[in-house]
PDB file of C-alpha atoms in Angstrom:
ATOM      1  CA  MET A   1      -0.391  18.599  -1.037  1.00 78.00           C
ATOM      2  CA  PRO A   2       2.658  17.615   1.027  1.00 86.00           C
ATOM      3  CA  GLN A   3       3.770  19.791   3.911  1.00 89.00           C
ATOM      4  CA  ALA A   4       7.431  19.260   2.989  1.00 91.00           C
ATOM      5  CA  ASN A   5       9.319  19.142  -0.297  1.00 93.00           C
ATOM      6  CA  ILE A   6      12.861  17.923   0.301  1.00 91.00           C
ATOM      7  CA  VAL A   7      15.390  18.467  -2.497  1.00 91.00           C
ATOM      8  CA  HIS A   8      19.138  18.106  -2.938  1.00 86.00           C
ATOM      9  CA  VAL A   9      21.015  21.417  -2.769  1.00 84.00           C
ATOM     10  CA  ASN A  10      24.779  21.338  -3.273  1.00 80.00           C
ATOM     11  CA  GLN A  11      25.983  18.734  -0.764  1.00 79.00           C
ATOM     12  CA  GLY A  12      22.887  18.682   1.445  1.00 85.00           C
ATOM     13  CA  PHE A  13      19.101  18.842   1.630  1.00 91.00           C
ATOM     14  CA  HIS A  14      16.697  21.766   1.617  1.00 90.00           C
ATOM     15  CA  CYS A  15      12.922  22.054   2.107  1.00 90.00           C
ATOM     16  CA  THR A  16      11.516  24.331  -0.566  1.00 91.00           C
ATOM     17  CA  LEU A  17       8.186  24.753   1.257  1.00 90.00           C
ATOM     18  CA  SER A  18       9.557  25.827   4.647  1.00 86.00           C
ATOM     19  CA  GLU A  19      12.629  27.433   3.019  1.00 87.00           C
ATOM     20  CA  GLN A  20      14.944  25.825   5.535  1.00 86.00           C
ATOM     21  CA  ALA A  21      18.135  23.836   5.154  1.00 87.00           C
ATOM     22  CA  LEU A  22      18.257  20.404   6.750  1.00 90.00           C
ATOM     23  CA  PRO A  23      21.765  20.085   8.198  1.00 86.00           C
ATOM     24  CA  LEU A  24      21.928  16.316   8.497  1.00 91.00           C
ATOM     25  CA  LEU A  25      24.803  15.036  10.594  1.00 92.00           C
ATOM     26  CA  LEU A  26      26.348  11.664   9.828  1.00 89.00           C
ATOM     27  CA  GLY A  27      25.656   9.164  12.579  1.00 85.00           C
ATOM     28  CA  LEU A  28      26.527   5.548  13.309  1.00 83.00           C
ATOM     29  CA  ASP A  29      25.882   2.646  10.939  1.00 88.00           C
ATOM     30  CA  ASN A  30      24.776   4.789   7.985  1.00 92.00           C
ATOM     31  CA  SER A  31      22.266   6.749  10.030  1.00 94.00           C
ATOM     32  CA  ALA A  32      21.884  10.518  10.173  1.00 94.00           C
ATOM     33  CA  SER A  33      20.876  12.987  12.859  1.00 96.00           C
ATOM     34  CA  LEU A  34      18.499  15.848  12.080  1.00 95.00           C
ATOM     35  CA  PRO A  35      18.902  18.867  14.387  1.00 95.00           C
ATOM     36  CA  LEU A  36      15.817  20.795  15.457  1.00 95.00           C
ATOM     37  CA  VAL A  37      14.004  22.638  12.667  1.00 92.00           C
ATOM     38  CA  THR A  38      11.845  25.458  13.997  1.00 90.00           C
ATOM     39  CA  SER A  39       8.547  26.931  12.821  1.00 90.00           C
ATOM     40  CA  ILE A  40       7.388  23.854  10.934  1.00 92.00           C
ATOM     41  CA  PRO A  41       3.774  23.498   9.714  1.00 92.00           C
ATOM     42  CA  SER A  42       1.498  20.720  10.884  1.00 93.00           C
ATOM     43  CA  GLY A  43       2.398  17.413   9.262  1.00 93.00           C
ATOM     44  CA  TRP A  44       5.817  18.617   8.127  1.00 95.00           C
ATOM     45  CA  LEU A  45       7.996  16.254  10.171  1.00 96.00           C
ATOM     46  CA  VAL A  46       6.501  12.973   8.916  1.00 97.00           C
ATOM     47  CA  ASP A  47       6.716  14.187   5.319  1.00 96.00           C
ATOM     48  CA  ALA A  48      10.303  15.355   5.807  1.00 95.00           C
ATOM     49  CA  VAL A  49      11.568  12.119   7.355  1.00 96.00           C
ATOM     50  CA  ASP A  50       9.694  10.092   4.728  1.00 96.00           C
ATOM     51  CA  GLN A  51      11.226  12.069   1.878  1.00 96.00           C
ATOM     52  CA  LEU A  52      14.718  12.011   3.374  1.00 95.00           C
ATOM     53  CA  LEU A  53      14.638   8.218   3.536  1.00 95.00           C
ATOM     54  CA  VAL A  54      13.547   8.095  -0.113  1.00 95.00           C
ATOM     55  CA  ALA A  55      16.088  10.692  -1.247  1.00 93.00           C
ATOM     56  CA  ALA A  56      18.962   9.039   0.626  1.00 92.00           C
ATOM     57  CA  PRO A  57      18.478   5.265   0.220  1.00 91.00           C
ATOM     58  CA  TYR A  58      21.876   4.623   1.817  1.00 90.00           C
ATOM     59  CA  LEU A  59      20.564   5.862   5.174  1.00 93.00           C
ATOM     60  CA  ASN A  60      19.477   3.145   7.581  1.00 94.00           C
ATOM     61  CA  GLY A  61      17.491   5.643   9.637  1.00 95.00           C
ATOM     62  CA  ILE A  62      17.038   9.147  11.052  1.00 96.00           C
ATOM     63  CA  HIS A  63      17.811  10.293  14.591  1.00 96.00           C
ATOM     64  CA  LEU A  64      15.797  13.200  16.004  1.00 97.00           C
ATOM     65  CA  PRO A  65      17.784  14.218  19.118  1.00 96.00           C
ATOM     66  CA  TRP A  66      15.259  14.143  21.953  1.00 97.00           C
ATOM     67  CA  GLU A  67      16.895  16.984  23.863  1.00 97.00           C
ATOM     68  CA  GLN A  68      16.392  19.306  20.898  1.00 97.00           C
ATOM     69  CA  TRP A  69      13.005  18.035  19.683  1.00 97.00           C
ATOM     70  CA  GLN A  70      11.312  17.274  22.998  1.00 96.00           C
ATOM     71  CA  HIS A  71       9.020  20.318  22.916  1.00 96.00           C
ATOM     72  CA  GLU A  72       7.905  19.910  19.292  1.00 96.00           C
ATOM     73  CA  PRO A  73       4.451  18.183  19.289  1.00 96.00           C
ATOM     74  CA  GLN A  74       5.048  16.437  15.954  1.00 96.00           C
ATOM     75  CA  ALA A  75       8.244  14.877  17.295  1.00 97.00           C
ATOM     76  CA  GLN A  76       6.580  13.913  20.564  1.00 97.00           C
ATOM     77  CA  GLN A  77       3.956  11.902  18.674  1.00 96.00           C
ATOM     78  CA  LEU A  78       6.668  10.029  16.810  1.00 96.00           C
ATOM     79  CA  PHE A  79       8.675   9.414  19.985  1.00 97.00           C
ATOM     80  CA  ASP A  80       5.577   7.970  21.659  1.00 96.00           C
ATOM     81  CA  ALA A  81       4.889   5.719  18.672  1.00 94.00           C
ATOM     82  CA  ILE A  82       8.289   4.007  18.703  1.00 94.00           C
ATOM     83  CA  HIS A  83       9.406   4.623  22.325  1.00 95.00           C
ATOM     84  CA  GLY A  84      12.606   6.268  21.183  1.00 96.00           C
ATOM     85  CA  ASP A  85      14.117   9.033  19.094  1.00 97.00           C
ATOM     86  CA  TYR A  86      15.772   6.959  16.356  1.00 96.00           C
ATOM     87  CA  PHE A  87      13.714   5.824  13.363  1.00 94.00           C
ATOM     88  CA  SER A  88      15.083   3.010  11.250  1.00 95.00           C
ATOM     89  CA  ARG A  89      13.539   3.092   7.796  1.00 95.00           C
ATOM     90  CA  GLU A  90      11.682  -0.199   8.343  1.00 95.00           C
ATOM     91  CA  THR A  91      10.297   1.007  11.699  1.00 96.00           C
ATOM     92  CA  PHE A  92       9.284   4.412  10.386  1.00 97.00           C
ATOM     93  CA  TRP A  93       7.449   3.072   7.335  1.00 97.00           C
ATOM     94  CA  GLN A  94       5.434   0.691   9.508  1.00 97.00           C
ATOM     95  CA  LEU A  95       3.945   3.555  11.522  1.00 97.00           C
ATOM     96  CA  PRO A  96       0.226   3.989  10.711  1.00 96.00           C
ATOM     97  CA  VAL A  97       0.607   7.655   9.777  1.00 95.00           C
ATOM     98  CA  TRP A  98      -0.524   7.114   6.160  1.00 97.00           C
ATOM     99  CA  ARG A  99      -3.581   5.073   7.092  1.00 97.00           C
ATOM    100  CA  CYS A 100      -6.773   7.130   7.019  1.00 94.00           C
ATOM    101  CA  GLY A 101     -10.198   7.021   8.588  1.00 90.00           C
ATOM    102  CA  GLU A 102     -11.484   4.831  11.366  1.00 88.00           C
ATOM    103  CA  HIS A 103      -9.317   1.749  11.741  1.00 87.00           C
ATOM    104  CA  ARG A 104     -11.310  -1.394  12.394  1.00 83.00           C
ATOM    105  CA  VAL A 105      -9.122  -4.099  13.883  1.00 80.00           C
ATOM    106  CA  THR A 106      -9.721  -7.822  14.063  1.00 80.00           C
ATOM    107  CA  SER A 107     -10.850  -9.147  17.425  1.00 82.00           C
ATOM    108  CA  GLY A 108      -8.491 -12.096  17.386  1.00 82.00           C
ATOM    109  CA  LYS A 109     -11.398 -14.512  17.820  1.00 93.00           C
ATOM    110  CA  MET A 110     -11.589 -17.539  15.559  1.00 95.00           C
ATOM    111  CA  GLN A 111     -14.454 -19.094  13.600  1.00 95.00           C
ATOM    112  CA  PHE A 112     -15.055 -22.378  11.807  1.00 96.00           C
ATOM    113  CA  GLU A 113     -16.855 -22.642   8.471  1.00 94.00           C
ATOM    114  CA  GLN A 114     -18.308 -26.125   8.140  1.00 95.00           C
ATOM    115  CA  GLU A 115     -18.994 -26.085   4.407  1.00 91.00           C
ATOM    116  CA  ARG A 116     -15.392 -25.332   3.427  1.00 90.00           C
ATOM    117  CA  GLN A 117     -13.764 -26.763   6.573  1.00 93.00           C
ATOM    118  CA  LEU A 118     -12.049 -23.435   7.253  1.00 95.00           C
ATOM    119  CA  TYR A 119     -10.829 -22.309  10.661  1.00 97.00           C
ATOM    120  CA  TYR A 120      -9.798 -18.661  10.447  1.00 96.00           C
ATOM    121  CA  PRO A 121     -10.022 -15.321  12.313  1.00 95.00           C
ATOM    122  CA  VAL A 122     -13.199 -13.252  12.518  1.00 96.00           C
ATOM    123  CA  ARG A 123     -12.687 -10.342  10.108  1.00 95.00           C
ATOM    124  CA  PRO A 124     -13.492  -6.712  10.867  1.00 94.00           C
ATOM    125  CA  ALA A 125     -16.175  -4.836   8.960  1.00 93.00           C
ATOM    126  CA  ARG A 126     -14.851  -3.211   5.821  1.00 94.00           C
ATOM    127  CA  PRO A 127     -13.691   0.389   6.169  1.00 96.00           C
ATOM    128  CA  GLU A 128     -15.413   3.393   4.657  1.00 95.00           C
ATOM    129  CA  GLY A 129     -14.102   6.352   2.718  1.00 97.00           C
ATOM    130  CA  GLU A 130     -10.410   7.016   2.229  1.00 98.00           C
ATOM    131  CA  VAL A 131      -8.081   4.420   3.726  1.00 98.00           C
ATOM    132  CA  TYR A 132      -4.580   5.538   2.633  1.00 98.00           C
ATOM    133  CA  ARG A 133      -2.851   8.750   1.530  1.00 98.00           C
ATOM    134  CA  ARG A 134       0.824   9.444   0.915  1.00 98.00           C
ATOM    135  CA  TYR A 135       2.774  11.916  -1.168  1.00 97.00           C
ATOM    136  CA  ASP A 136       5.194  10.038  -3.418  1.00 97.00           C
ATOM    137  CA  PRO A 137       8.243  12.268  -3.879  1.00 95.00           C
ATOM    138  CA  GLN A 138       9.588  10.146  -6.729  1.00 95.00           C
ATOM    139  CA  ILE A 139       6.691  11.043  -9.030  1.00 96.00           C
ATOM    140  CA  LYS A 140       5.612  14.189  -7.155  1.00 95.00           C
ATOM    141  CA  ARG A 141       2.017  12.982  -6.866  1.00 96.00           C
ATOM    142  CA  THR A 142      -0.220  12.183  -3.915  1.00 97.00           C
ATOM    143  CA  LEU A 143      -1.349   8.577  -4.027  1.00 98.00           C
ATOM    144  CA  SER A 144      -4.570   7.643  -2.236  1.00 98.00           C
ATOM    145  CA  PHE A 145      -7.013   4.769  -2.013  1.00 98.00           C
ATOM    146  CA  ARG A 146     -10.672   4.980  -1.014  1.00 98.00           C
ATOM    147  CA  VAL A 147     -13.436   2.413  -0.748  1.00 98.00           C
ATOM    148  CA  ALA A 148     -15.460   2.381  -3.965  1.00 98.00           C
ATOM    149  CA  ASP A 149     -18.894   3.981  -4.001  1.00 97.00           C
ATOM    150  CA  VAL A 150     -21.665   2.613  -6.228  1.00 96.00           C
ATOM    151  CA  THR A 151     -23.112   6.004  -7.164  1.00 95.00           C
ATOM    152  CA  GLN A 152     -19.772   7.670  -7.699  1.00 96.00           C
ATOM    153  CA  ASP A 153     -17.780   4.887  -9.345  1.00 96.00           C
ATOM    154  CA  SER A 154     -20.072   2.502 -11.285  1.00 96.00           C
ATOM    155  CA  ALA A 155     -19.893   4.428 -14.555  1.00 95.00           C
ATOM    156  CA  CYS A 156     -16.125   4.741 -14.363  1.00 95.00           C
ATOM    157  CA  LEU A 157     -15.674   1.062 -13.567  1.00 96.00           C
ATOM    158  CA  THR A 158     -17.950   0.130 -16.480  1.00 96.00           C
ATOM    159  CA  ARG A 159     -15.839   2.213 -18.854  1.00 96.00           C
ATOM    160  CA  TRP A 160     -12.626   0.637 -17.570  1.00 96.00           C
ATOM    161  CA  MET A 161     -13.947  -2.927 -17.794  1.00 95.00           C
ATOM    162  CA  ASN A 162     -14.902  -2.324 -21.436  1.00 95.00           C
ATOM    163  CA  GLU A 163     -11.402  -1.246 -22.414  1.00 93.00           C
ATOM    164  CA  PRO A 164     -10.032  -4.036 -24.649  1.00 93.00           C
ATOM    165  CA  ARG A 165      -6.732  -3.963 -22.752  1.00 92.00           C
ATOM    166  CA  VAL A 166      -8.531  -4.508 -19.422  1.00 92.00           C
ATOM    167  CA  ASN A 167     -11.064  -7.012 -20.746  1.00 93.00           C
ATOM    168  CA  ALA A 168      -8.245  -9.175 -22.093  1.00 90.00           C
ATOM    169  CA  PHE A 169      -7.401 -10.103 -18.492  1.00 89.00           C
ATOM    170  CA  TRP A 170     -10.586  -9.424 -16.473  1.00 92.00           C
ATOM    171  CA  GLU A 171     -13.060 -10.716 -19.110  1.00 90.00           C
ATOM    172  CA  MET A 172     -15.894  -8.638 -17.621  1.00 92.00           C
ATOM    173  CA  ALA A 173     -16.927  -6.319 -20.455  1.00 92.00           C
ATOM    174  CA  GLY A 174     -20.618  -5.446 -20.262  1.00 89.00           C
ATOM    175  CA  PRO A 175     -23.153  -2.608 -20.252  1.00 87.00           C
ATOM    176  CA  GLU A 176     -22.911  -1.881 -16.509  1.00 84.00           C
ATOM    177  CA  GLN A 177     -20.866  -2.899 -13.464  1.00 91.00           C
ATOM    178  CA  GLU A 178     -23.162  -1.632 -10.701  1.00 94.00           C
ATOM    179  CA  THR A 179     -24.379  -5.108  -9.719  1.00 95.00           C
ATOM    180  CA  TYR A 180     -20.836  -6.446  -9.569  1.00 95.00           C
ATOM    181  CA  LEU A 181     -19.651  -3.488  -7.493  1.00 96.00           C
ATOM    182  CA  ARG A 182     -22.513  -3.924  -5.021  1.00 96.00           C
ATOM    183  CA  LYS A 183     -21.596  -7.587  -4.653  1.00 96.00           C
ATOM    184  CA  GLN A 184     -18.008  -6.695  -3.803  1.00 96.00           C
ATOM    185  CA  LEU A 185     -19.129  -4.093  -1.264  1.00 96.00           C
ATOM    186  CA  ASP A 186     -21.377  -6.676   0.398  1.00 96.00           C
ATOM    187  CA  SER A 187     -18.628  -9.279   0.625  1.00 95.00           C
ATOM    188  CA  ALA A 188     -17.548 -10.495   4.060  1.00 92.00           C
ATOM    189  CA  TYR A 189     -13.885 -10.976   3.131  1.00 95.00           C
ATOM    190  CA  CYS A 190     -13.189  -8.579   0.250  1.00 97.00           C
ATOM    191  CA  TYR A 191     -13.729  -4.906  -0.554  1.00 98.00           C
ATOM    192  CA  PRO A 192     -13.096  -2.732  -3.623  1.00 98.00           C
ATOM    193  CA  LEU A 193     -10.840   0.319  -3.684  1.00 98.00           C
ATOM    194  CA  ILE A 194     -10.450   3.179  -6.119  1.00 98.00           C
ATOM    195  CA  GLY A 195      -6.876   4.360  -6.588  1.00 98.00           C
ATOM    196  CA  CYS A 196      -6.248   8.060  -7.161  1.00 98.00           C
ATOM    197  CA  PHE A 197      -3.301  10.254  -8.102  1.00 98.00           C
ATOM    198  CA  ASP A 198      -3.846  13.803  -6.849  1.00 97.00           C
ATOM    199  CA  ASP A 199      -7.481  12.753  -6.235  1.00 97.00           C
ATOM    200  CA  HIS A 200      -8.013  11.751  -9.894  1.00 97.00           C
ATOM    201  CA  PRO A 201      -9.238   8.113 -10.124  1.00 98.00           C
ATOM    202  CA  PHE A 202      -6.935   5.910 -12.176  1.00 97.00           C
ATOM    203  CA  GLY A 203      -7.699   2.305 -11.206  1.00 97.00           C
ATOM    204  CA  TYR A 204      -9.785  -0.301  -9.454  1.00 98.00           C
ATOM    205  CA  PHE A 205      -8.422  -2.735  -6.857  1.00 98.00           C
ATOM    206  CA  GLU A 206      -9.919  -5.509  -4.757  1.00 98.00           C
ATOM    207  CA  VAL A 207      -8.279  -6.442  -1.460  1.00 98.00           C
ATOM    208  CA  TYR A 208      -9.220  -9.615   0.336  1.00 98.00           C
ATOM    209  CA  TRP A 209      -8.363 -12.099   3.064  1.00 97.00           C
ATOM    210  CA  ALA A 210      -6.611 -14.974   1.325  1.00 97.00           C
ATOM    211  CA  ALA A 211      -7.984 -17.801   3.503  1.00 96.00           C
ATOM    212  CA  GLU A 212     -11.575 -17.204   2.396  1.00 96.00           C
ATOM    213  CA  ASP A 213     -10.757 -16.472  -1.233  1.00 95.00           C
ATOM    214  CA  ARG A 214     -10.396 -19.017  -4.022  1.00 93.00           C
ATOM    215  CA  ILE A 215      -6.605 -18.570  -3.793  1.00 95.00           C
ATOM    216  CA  GLY A 216      -6.707 -20.167  -0.349  1.00 94.00           C
ATOM    217  CA  ARG A 217      -7.235 -23.586  -1.936  1.00 93.00           C
ATOM    218  CA  HIS A 218      -3.934 -23.355  -3.827  1.00 94.00           C
ATOM    219  CA  TYR A 219      -1.304 -22.594  -1.173  1.00 96.00           C
ATOM    220  CA  ARG A 220      -0.673 -22.931   2.563  1.00 96.00           C
ATOM    221  CA  TRP A 221      -2.095 -19.617   3.755  1.00 97.00           C
ATOM    222  CA  GLN A 222      -1.422 -17.924   7.066  1.00 97.00           C
ATOM    223  CA  PRO A 223      -4.380 -16.480   9.056  1.00 96.00           C
ATOM    224  CA  TYR A 224      -3.755 -12.828   8.168  1.00 97.00           C
ATOM    225  CA  ASP A 225      -2.505 -13.151   4.593  1.00 98.00           C
ATOM    226  CA  ARG A 226      -4.019 -10.505   2.334  1.00 98.00           C
ATOM    227  CA  GLY A 227      -4.489 -10.574  -1.413  1.00 98.00           C
ATOM    228  CA  LEU A 228      -5.212  -8.123  -4.206  1.00 97.00           C
ATOM    229  CA  HIS A 229      -6.624  -7.852  -7.720  1.00 96.00           C
ATOM    230  CA  MET A 230      -5.399  -4.963  -9.881  1.00 95.00           C
ATOM    231  CA  LEU A 231      -6.776  -2.871 -12.725  1.00 95.00           C
ATOM    232  CA  VAL A 232      -5.432   0.422 -14.132  1.00 95.00           C
ATOM    233  CA  GLY A 233      -8.137   1.998 -16.247  1.00 94.00           C
ATOM    234  CA  GLU A 234      -6.802   5.422 -17.215  1.00 92.00           C
ATOM    235  CA  GLU A 235      -4.176   5.535 -19.959  1.00 89.00           C
ATOM    236  CA  ARG A 236      -2.522   8.695 -18.628  1.00 91.00           C
ATOM    237  CA  TRP A 237      -1.594   6.906 -15.400  1.00 91.00           C
ATOM    238  CA  ARG A 238       0.055   3.906 -16.996  1.00 90.00           C
ATOM    239  CA  GLY A 239       3.817   3.516 -17.231  1.00 89.00           C
ATOM    240  CA  PRO A 240       6.501   2.030 -14.971  1.00 92.00           C
ATOM    241  CA  HIS A 241       6.865   5.029 -12.635  1.00 93.00           C
ATOM    242  CA  HIS A 242       3.139   5.070 -11.866  1.00 96.00           C
ATOM    243  CA  ILE A 243       2.962   1.272 -11.498  1.00 95.00           C
ATOM    244  CA  ARG A 244       5.836   1.385  -9.059  1.00 96.00           C
ATOM    245  CA  SER A 245       4.045   4.035  -7.014  1.00 97.00           C
ATOM    246  CA  TRP A 246       0.603   2.430  -6.705  1.00 97.00           C
ATOM    247  CA  LEU A 247       1.886  -1.146  -6.361  1.00 97.00           C
ATOM    248  CA  ARG A 248       4.181  -0.217  -3.487  1.00 97.00           C
ATOM    249  CA  GLY A 249       1.513   2.021  -1.967  1.00 98.00           C
ATOM    250  CA  LEU A 250      -1.223  -0.603  -2.105  1.00 98.00           C
ATOM    251  CA  THR A 251       1.062  -3.251  -0.619  1.00 98.00           C
ATOM    252  CA  HIS A 252       2.118  -0.740   2.048  1.00 98.00           C
ATOM    253  CA  TYR A 253      -1.533  -0.123   2.935  1.00 98.00           C
ATOM    254  CA  LEU A 254      -2.248  -3.823   3.406  1.00 98.00           C
ATOM    255  CA  PHE A 255       0.699  -4.231   5.764  1.00 98.00           C
ATOM    256  CA  LEU A 256      -0.334  -1.124   7.735  1.00 97.00           C
ATOM    257  CA  ASP A 257      -3.986  -2.155   7.894  1.00 97.00           C
ATOM    258  CA  GLU A 258      -3.234  -5.310   9.897  1.00 96.00           C
ATOM    259  CA  PRO A 259       0.127  -5.516  11.724  1.00 94.00           C
ATOM    260  CA  ARG A 260      -0.240  -9.312  11.890  1.00 96.00           C
ATOM    261  CA  THR A 261      -0.261  -9.560   8.100  1.00 97.00           C
ATOM    262  CA  GLN A 262       3.107 -10.966   7.081  1.00 98.00           C
ATOM    263  CA  ARG A 263       2.362 -11.739   3.429  1.00 98.00           C
ATOM    264  CA  VAL A 264       0.424 -10.208   0.537  1.00 98.00           C
ATOM    265  CA  VAL A 265      -0.426 -12.428  -2.432  1.00 98.00           C
ATOM    266  CA  ALA A 266      -1.849 -12.052  -5.917  1.00 97.00           C
ATOM    267  CA  GLU A 267      -2.770 -14.473  -8.704  1.00 95.00           C
ATOM    268  CA  PRO A 268      -2.517 -12.669 -12.068  1.00 93.00           C
ATOM    269  CA  ARG A 269      -2.953 -14.613 -15.261  1.00 90.00           C
ATOM    270  CA  TYR A 270       0.251 -16.393 -16.211  1.00 91.00           C
ATOM    271  CA  ASP A 271       0.649 -14.462 -19.511  1.00 89.00           C
ATOM    272  CA  ASN A 272       0.344 -10.947 -18.054  1.00 89.00           C
ATOM    273  CA  HIS A 273       4.020 -10.369 -18.806  1.00 88.00           C
ATOM    274  CA  ARG A 274       3.861  -6.608 -18.476  1.00 88.00           C
ATOM    275  CA  LEU A 275       2.685  -6.881 -14.868  1.00 90.00           C
ATOM    276  CA  PHE A 276       5.275  -9.539 -13.985  1.00 92.00           C
ATOM    277  CA  ARG A 277       8.060  -7.187 -15.090  1.00 93.00           C
ATOM    278  CA  HIS A 278       6.947  -4.677 -12.465  1.00 94.00           C
ATOM    279  CA  LEU A 279       6.014  -6.881  -9.509  1.00 96.00           C
ATOM    280  CA  PRO A 280       9.571  -7.120  -8.067  1.00 96.00           C
ATOM    281  CA  VAL A 281       9.589  -3.355  -7.326  1.00 95.00           C
ATOM    282  CA  ALA A 282       7.141  -4.091  -4.491  1.00 97.00           C
ATOM    283  CA  GLY A 283       8.930  -7.236  -3.350  1.00 97.00           C
ATOM    284  CA  TYR A 284       6.733  -9.767  -5.163  1.00 97.00           C
ATOM    285  CA  HIS A 285       8.241 -13.059  -6.296  1.00 97.00           C
ATOM    286  CA  THR A 286       6.647 -16.013  -8.056  1.00 95.00           C
ATOM    287  CA  LEU A 287       5.906 -19.110  -5.986  1.00 94.00           C
ATOM    288  CA  LYS A 288       4.301 -21.302  -8.632  1.00 94.00           C
ATOM    289  CA  GLU A 289       1.909 -21.566 -11.568  1.00 93.00           C
ATOM    290  CA  PHE A 290      -1.448 -23.283 -11.119  1.00 91.00           C
ATOM    291  CA  ASP A 291      -4.865 -23.592 -12.736  1.00 90.00           C
ATOM    292  CA  PHE A 292      -8.177 -22.049 -11.804  1.00 87.00           C
ATOM    293  CA  PRO A 293     -11.204 -23.421 -13.708  1.00 85.00           C
ATOM    294  CA  HIS A 294     -11.202 -20.297 -15.910  1.00 82.00           C
ATOM    295  CA  LYS A 295      -7.501 -19.409 -16.223  1.00 85.00           C
ATOM    296  CA  ARG A 296      -3.907 -20.391 -15.565  1.00 92.00           C
ATOM    297  CA  SER A 297      -2.324 -18.141 -12.944  1.00 93.00           C
ATOM    298  CA  ARG A 298       0.886 -17.388 -11.154  1.00 95.00           C
ATOM    299  CA  LEU A 299       0.915 -17.138  -7.396  1.00 96.00           C
ATOM    300  CA  VAL A 300       3.080 -14.170  -6.371  1.00 97.00           C
ATOM    301  CA  MET A 301       3.885 -12.990  -2.851  1.00 98.00           C
ATOM    302  CA  SER A 302       5.416  -9.999  -1.066  1.00 98.00           C
ATOM    303  CA  GLU A 303       6.623 -10.561   2.509  1.00 98.00           C
ATOM    304  CA  ARG A 304       6.554  -7.915   5.231  1.00 98.00           C
ATOM    305  CA  GLN A 305      10.152  -8.196   6.391  1.00 96.00           C
ATOM    306  CA  HIS A 306      11.533  -8.051   2.860  1.00 96.00           C
ATOM    307  CA  PHE A 307       9.194  -5.214   1.895  1.00 97.00           C
ATOM    308  CA  PHE A 308      10.260  -2.936   4.746  1.00 96.00           C
ATOM    309  CA  THR A 309      13.955  -3.847   4.938  1.00 93.00           C
ATOM    310  CA  GLU A 310      14.863  -4.330   1.280  1.00 93.00           C
ATOM    311  CA  VAL A 311      12.167  -2.686  -0.861  1.00 93.00           C
ATOM    312  CA  GLY A 312      10.777   0.328   0.997  1.00 89.00           C
ATOM    313  CA  LEU A 313       8.869   3.209  -0.514  1.00 92.00           C
TER     314      LEU A 313
END
């Protein structure tokens, strides 16, 4: 559950959980200043700033006056993270506060793969457990992603893959998906995630480094480009508002996971028209159509700068 719930009240904002008004003061260049709010629970400030930026899309950022907030530990952590007391929306949403678990960073060392003539960075070991969690105030649900677990998720994945709607695009219907899931967990460049709303699994996603994937043979990749495959298995979590939430959240996670990642790509089948209608909400645009041996695809891409300055959460 979120620690803050910011709502419009009359001409301003109010937190229903802390029962306090948020007397925002208009600042320069479409920014706003938030005076000190006392007696706030742990985690409240990040949630509040996050929700204010969503609720007021005209705001370029939030100023927390240092003189007033200097003794509040939650504010001090934010000040230390950005070396200031003003948070532009693109700076704030690039803070790693929604990333979970142990973060395994790349070493920066390079490697050369003779067979495929690839020169690319050494990748970190895949994470474990939950990797991302954020309350989405627009749908009033907590979105999270965790690394798939064979024991916990094989049956669910099998059921999803055998849905006619899913099989039409994945073409992986079969009696069990345990072997496939183990293969993805053992991969050196890809790992599977389970998406959840309020901790209820709704979909399966694979995230990968583009250079080592088959997509890397079809465009001029950059060393830290990431890619994703997408599958929503539960009918109750379909619909444009849910797609918007998980697509933005998953893209957000990939940009947070590696600050050097400037682009996220995907290669859905060219006739997945329903998905293409929704991709722009997370900043994705089509680069080209091309052919894999087994399907014709579109290469789509979301770029970091556009995502954080124009799209947001």
